[in-house]
């Protein structure tokens, strides 16, 4: 039994594997998002920056910041037996984790509305789809995300266990009912409703493209289909990546979340999926977007 449970580099085998996966996600994500930002930030002289590119740039900035701020600090939980990074980092990484998730889903919602206007209301799109409106939208997305995530920063705090002399970074709500309301609101407004809005926009876009396909030039048709395809894949990947995270939070609030080997694996998988979402978006753009 002692040989089976032997730690690797001073930590358990499960934690070691988790750190390897985190490291791969971090490296791929930082390189990929940096490349996307470099490509999109270099706009050609005299060429207008498209609204789609502004939203993709915003998504990549949010993803890169998320990877840089969250993964290195969160990794310490799997390496060290106690929290050593202080109260500010404890609040900040959990706050920014939520901010980044909300910025991603709100940006994807904006991108799907942008596609809807471009394809279904193409005559009015030139007046609506201008850089200024997209930048205003991006500003609103960040402001809304910072505001919605603020309860996380407020309720995240350090707890010291005297018996084992350990410090933990945990969320504490004096009124458990308030936490239940917040978890449900985050799920509804930060996941469910945006995905429903996105689904509605895509249903309209696909229906419109199906009707108008014969009247389009081959180049225009291919370009519109490719952009719609890119955003659709990004949205589907987001939906899958963040679902386990919301399931765990709802399960913990409205059920009894078991502390077993299987539940540990589920929590780690949820973490890895959430982190990997910030790494796979650049790969999707590279294969599907006309800008790469």
Short mmCIF file of C-alpha atoms in Angstrom, two decimals, residues 39-289:
data_model
loop_
_atom_site.label_atom_id
_atom_site.label_comp_id
_atom_site.label_asym_id
_atom_site.label_seq_id
_atom_site.Cartn_x
_atom_site.Cartn_y
_atom_site.Cartn_z
CA UNK A 39 -2.55 39.02 -35.95
CA UNK A 40 -5.73 40.98 -35.16
CA UNK A 41 -4.05 43.98 -33.49
CA UNK A 42 -2.05 44.62 -36.67
CA UNK A 43 -4.75 46.25 -38.76
CA UNK A 44 -3.71 47.27 -42.28
CA UNK A 45 -3.50 51.06 -42.92
CA UNK A 46 -6.75 52.41 -44.32
CA UNK A 47 -8.61 49.17 -43.63
CA UNK A 48 -11.54 49.27 -41.21
CA UNK A 49 -11.37 46.79 -38.36
CA UNK A 50 -14.39 44.50 -38.61
CA UNK A 51 -16.77 44.10 -35.67
CA UNK A 52 -16.18 40.32 -35.73
CA UNK A 53 -12.43 40.87 -35.34
CA UNK A 54 -12.97 43.30 -32.44
CA UNK A 55 -15.02 40.65 -30.61
CA UNK A 56 -12.48 37.89 -31.39
CA UNK A 57 -9.69 40.18 -30.13
CA UNK A 58 -11.65 40.83 -26.92
CA UNK A 59 -12.22 37.10 -26.41
CA UNK A 60 -8.50 36.39 -26.88
CA UNK A 61 -7.47 39.15 -24.45
CA UNK A 62 -9.91 37.76 -21.83
CA UNK A 63 -8.66 34.19 -22.44
CA UNK A 64 -4.98 35.20 -22.21
CA UNK A 65 -5.52 37.20 -19.00
CA UNK A 66 -7.48 34.27 -17.55
CA UNK A 67 -4.69 31.78 -18.30
CA UNK A 68 -1.95 34.08 -16.95
CA UNK A 69 -3.77 35.07 -13.76
CA UNK A 70 -5.70 31.92 -12.85
CA UNK A 71 -3.77 28.77 -13.77
CA UNK A 72 -0.40 29.52 -12.05
CA UNK A 73 -2.07 30.48 -8.76
CA UNK A 74 -4.71 27.72 -8.88
CA UNK A 75 -1.93 25.16 -9.48
CA UNK A 76 -0.53 25.87 -6.00
CA UNK A 77 -3.65 24.21 -4.52
CA UNK A 78 -2.47 20.90 -6.03
CA UNK A 79 1.16 21.33 -4.90
CA UNK A 80 1.05 22.92 -1.45
CA UNK A 81 -0.87 21.62 1.59
CA UNK A 82 -1.75 25.18 2.66
CA UNK A 83 -2.63 28.52 1.03
CA UNK A 84 0.48 30.75 1.02
CA UNK A 85 -0.48 33.54 -1.40
CA UNK A 86 -2.36 35.82 0.98
CA UNK A 87 -5.86 37.29 1.11
CA UNK A 88 -5.63 39.54 -1.98
CA UNK A 89 -4.63 36.72 -4.39
CA UNK A 90 -7.28 34.48 -2.77
CA UNK A 91 -9.98 37.01 -3.66
CA UNK A 92 -8.48 38.07 -7.01
CA UNK A 93 -8.09 34.69 -8.76
CA UNK A 94 -11.61 33.50 -7.86
CA UNK A 95 -13.02 36.90 -8.86
CA UNK A 96 -11.14 36.94 -12.18
CA UNK A 97 -12.13 33.31 -12.87
CA UNK A 98 -15.81 34.41 -12.79
CA UNK A 99 -15.14 37.68 -14.67
CA UNK A 100 -13.39 35.81 -17.49
CA UNK A 101 -16.18 33.23 -17.77
CA UNK A 102 -18.79 36.02 -18.03
CA UNK A 103 -16.72 38.08 -20.52
CA UNK A 104 -16.40 34.96 -22.72
CA UNK A 105 -20.12 34.11 -22.79
CA UNK A 106 -21.22 37.75 -23.22
CA UNK A 107 -18.69 38.23 -26.05
CA UNK A 108 -19.94 35.05 -27.75
CA UNK A 109 -23.50 36.39 -27.39
CA UNK A 110 -22.43 39.69 -28.99
CA UNK A 111 -20.69 37.78 -31.81
CA UNK A 112 -23.82 35.76 -32.57
CA UNK A 113 -26.00 38.91 -32.60
CA UNK A 114 -23.36 40.51 -34.87
CA UNK A 115 -23.61 37.53 -37.28
CA UNK A 116 -27.42 37.69 -37.13
CA UNK A 117 -27.44 41.39 -38.10
CA UNK A 118 -24.78 40.87 -40.82
CA UNK A 119 -26.61 38.00 -42.51
CA UNK A 120 -30.34 38.39 -41.76
CA UNK A 121 -30.46 42.22 -41.84
CA UNK A 122 -27.62 42.82 -44.28
CA UNK A 123 -29.13 46.07 -45.65
CA UNK A 124 -29.07 47.74 -42.23
CA UNK A 125 -25.87 46.05 -41.07
CA UNK A 126 -23.45 48.68 -42.44
CA UNK A 127 -25.05 51.34 -40.21
CA UNK A 128 -25.13 49.11 -37.10
CA UNK A 129 -21.95 47.05 -37.48
CA UNK A 130 -19.37 49.79 -37.00
CA UNK A 131 -16.20 49.71 -34.88
CA UNK A 132 -17.54 52.30 -32.41
CA UNK A 133 -20.61 50.18 -31.58
CA UNK A 134 -18.47 47.05 -31.18
CA UNK A 135 -16.04 48.88 -28.83
CA UNK A 136 -18.98 50.23 -26.81
CA UNK A 137 -20.30 46.67 -26.60
CA UNK A 138 -16.91 45.40 -25.38
CA UNK A 139 -16.80 48.12 -22.69
CA UNK A 140 -20.32 47.18 -21.55
CA UNK A 141 -19.39 43.47 -21.47
CA UNK A 142 -16.41 44.08 -19.14
CA UNK A 143 -18.37 46.47 -16.88
CA UNK A 144 -21.26 44.00 -16.55
CA UNK A 145 -18.87 41.08 -15.90
CA UNK A 146 -16.93 42.98 -13.20
CA UNK A 147 -20.22 43.92 -11.49
CA UNK A 148 -21.77 40.42 -11.69
CA UNK A 149 -18.63 38.74 -10.30
CA UNK A 150 -18.20 41.17 -7.36
CA UNK A 151 -20.02 38.95 -4.79
CA UNK A 152 -17.32 36.29 -5.37
CA UNK A 153 -14.54 38.73 -4.37
CA UNK A 154 -16.57 39.91 -1.38
CA UNK A 155 -17.21 36.41 0.03
CA UNK A 156 -13.85 34.76 -0.74
CA UNK A 157 -11.65 34.71 2.37
CA UNK A 158 -8.89 32.91 4.27
CA UNK A 159 -9.61 30.32 6.97
CA UNK A 160 -6.97 29.05 9.38
CA UNK A 161 -7.19 25.57 10.88
CA UNK A 162 -5.33 25.64 14.21
CA UNK A 163 -5.11 21.84 14.66
CA UNK A 164 -3.14 21.23 11.45
CA UNK A 165 -1.77 24.81 11.17
CA UNK A 166 -3.16 25.11 7.62
CA UNK A 167 -4.68 28.08 5.79
CA UNK A 168 -7.40 27.66 3.15
CA UNK A 169 -8.89 30.02 0.57
CA UNK A 170 -12.63 29.37 0.71
CA UNK A 171 -15.90 31.08 -0.14
CA UNK A 172 -18.00 32.02 2.89
CA UNK A 173 -21.54 33.44 2.74
CA UNK A 174 -23.10 34.33 6.13
CA UNK A 175 -26.53 33.61 4.62
CA UNK A 176 -26.52 30.31 2.62
CA UNK A 177 -29.78 31.34 0.89
CA UNK A 178 -28.00 34.32 -0.70
CA UNK A 179 -25.35 32.00 -2.10
CA UNK A 180 -28.02 29.74 -3.61
CA UNK A 181 -29.62 32.76 -5.31
CA UNK A 182 -26.22 33.91 -6.64
CA UNK A 183 -25.28 30.46 -8.00
CA UNK A 184 -28.66 30.17 -9.78
CA UNK A 185 -28.41 33.73 -11.16
CA UNK A 186 -24.87 33.09 -12.46
CA UNK A 187 -26.07 29.89 -14.15
CA UNK A 188 -29.16 31.56 -15.68
CA UNK A 189 -27.65 34.92 -16.74
CA UNK A 190 -24.08 33.74 -17.31
CA UNK A 191 -24.78 30.48 -19.13
CA UNK A 192 -28.37 29.45 -19.89
CA UNK A 193 -29.92 32.69 -21.27
CA UNK A 194 -26.84 33.61 -23.36
CA UNK A 195 -26.82 30.12 -24.90
CA UNK A 196 -30.56 30.43 -25.66
CA UNK A 197 -29.96 33.85 -27.29
CA UNK A 198 -27.09 32.38 -29.32
CA UNK A 199 -29.23 29.39 -30.37
CA UNK A 200 -32.02 31.77 -31.48
CA UNK A 201 -29.58 33.88 -33.54
CA UNK A 202 -28.11 30.81 -35.21
CA UNK A 203 -31.50 29.30 -35.98
CA UNK A 204 -32.40 32.57 -37.76
CA UNK A 205 -29.02 32.73 -39.56
CA UNK A 206 -29.18 29.12 -40.79
CA UNK A 207 -32.79 29.55 -41.90
CA UNK A 208 -31.91 32.75 -43.79
CA UNK A 209 -28.82 31.23 -45.45
CA UNK A 210 -30.85 28.22 -46.54
CA UNK A 211 -33.44 30.50 -48.22
CA UNK A 212 -30.96 32.92 -49.82
CA UNK A 213 -28.23 30.48 -50.87
CA UNK A 214 -29.16 30.53 -54.58
CA UNK A 215 -29.02 34.34 -54.86
CA UNK A 216 -25.55 34.74 -53.31
CA UNK A 217 -22.28 34.89 -55.19
CA UNK A 218 -20.06 31.88 -54.43
CA UNK A 219 -17.41 34.06 -52.69
CA UNK A 220 -19.93 35.94 -50.51
CA UNK A 221 -21.71 32.69 -49.65
CA UNK A 222 -18.46 30.93 -48.66
CA UNK A 223 -17.27 33.90 -46.57
CA UNK A 224 -20.54 34.24 -44.64
CA UNK A 225 -20.83 30.48 -44.07
CA UNK A 226 -17.24 30.26 -42.83
CA UNK A 227 -17.60 33.11 -40.32
CA UNK A 228 -20.93 31.72 -39.04
CA UNK A 229 -19.34 28.27 -38.80
CA UNK A 230 -16.39 29.60 -36.75
CA UNK A 231 -18.58 31.39 -34.19
CA UNK A 232 -20.92 28.38 -33.96
CA UNK A 233 -18.03 25.98 -33.18
CA UNK A 234 -16.64 28.40 -30.55
CA UNK A 235 -20.08 28.59 -28.90
CA UNK A 236 -20.62 24.79 -28.85
CA UNK A 237 -17.15 24.31 -27.33
CA UNK A 238 -17.92 26.98 -24.69
CA UNK A 239 -21.21 25.27 -23.78
CA UNK A 240 -19.50 21.90 -23.27
CA UNK A 241 -16.46 23.36 -21.47
CA UNK A 242 -18.38 25.27 -18.80
CA UNK A 243 -21.30 22.88 -18.20
CA UNK A 244 -19.46 20.68 -15.59
CA UNK A 245 -18.44 23.85 -13.66
CA UNK A 246 -22.09 24.92 -13.32
CA UNK A 247 -23.23 21.35 -12.55
CA UNK A 248 -20.76 21.16 -9.61
CA UNK A 249 -21.86 24.55 -8.21
CA UNK A 250 -25.57 23.70 -8.47
CA UNK A 251 -24.97 20.20 -7.07
CA UNK A 252 -23.03 21.62 -4.09
CA UNK A 253 -25.82 24.11 -3.32
CA UNK A 254 -28.93 21.97 -3.89
CA UNK A 255 -27.65 18.47 -3.17
CA UNK A 256 -24.85 16.77 -1.26
CA UNK A 257 -21.64 16.86 -3.29
CA UNK A 258 -19.67 13.72 -2.27
CA UNK A 259 -15.98 13.98 -1.34
CA UNK A 260 -14.79 10.80 -3.07
CA UNK A 261 -12.09 9.84 -5.57
CA UNK A 262 -14.69 9.99 -8.37
CA UNK A 263 -15.92 13.46 -7.35
CA UNK A 264 -12.29 14.68 -7.12
CA UNK A 265 -11.76 13.46 -10.68
CA UNK A 266 -14.98 15.20 -11.79
CA UNK A 267 -13.86 18.48 -10.16
CA UNK A 268 -10.42 18.27 -11.80
CA UNK A 269 -12.07 17.50 -15.18
CA UNK A 270 -14.36 20.53 -14.74
CA UNK A 271 -11.31 22.70 -13.99
CA UNK A 272 -9.40 21.35 -16.99
CA UNK A 273 -12.36 21.84 -19.34
CA UNK A 274 -12.87 25.42 -18.13
CA UNK A 275 -9.16 26.21 -18.58
CA UNK A 276 -8.90 24.42 -21.93
CA UNK A 277 -11.75 26.55 -23.32
CA UNK A 278 -9.34 29.50 -23.24
CA UNK A 279 -6.78 27.45 -25.19
CA UNK A 280 -8.93 25.90 -27.94
CA UNK A 281 -10.51 29.13 -29.27
CA UNK A 282 -7.31 30.21 -31.13
CA UNK A 283 -7.08 26.72 -32.70
CA UNK A 284 -10.68 27.05 -33.93
CA UNK A 285 -9.89 30.46 -35.48
CA UNK A 286 -6.74 29.08 -37.13
CA UNK A 287 -8.71 26.31 -38.87
CA UNK A 288 -11.98 28.08 -39.62
CA UNK A 289 -11.58 31.86 -39.72
#
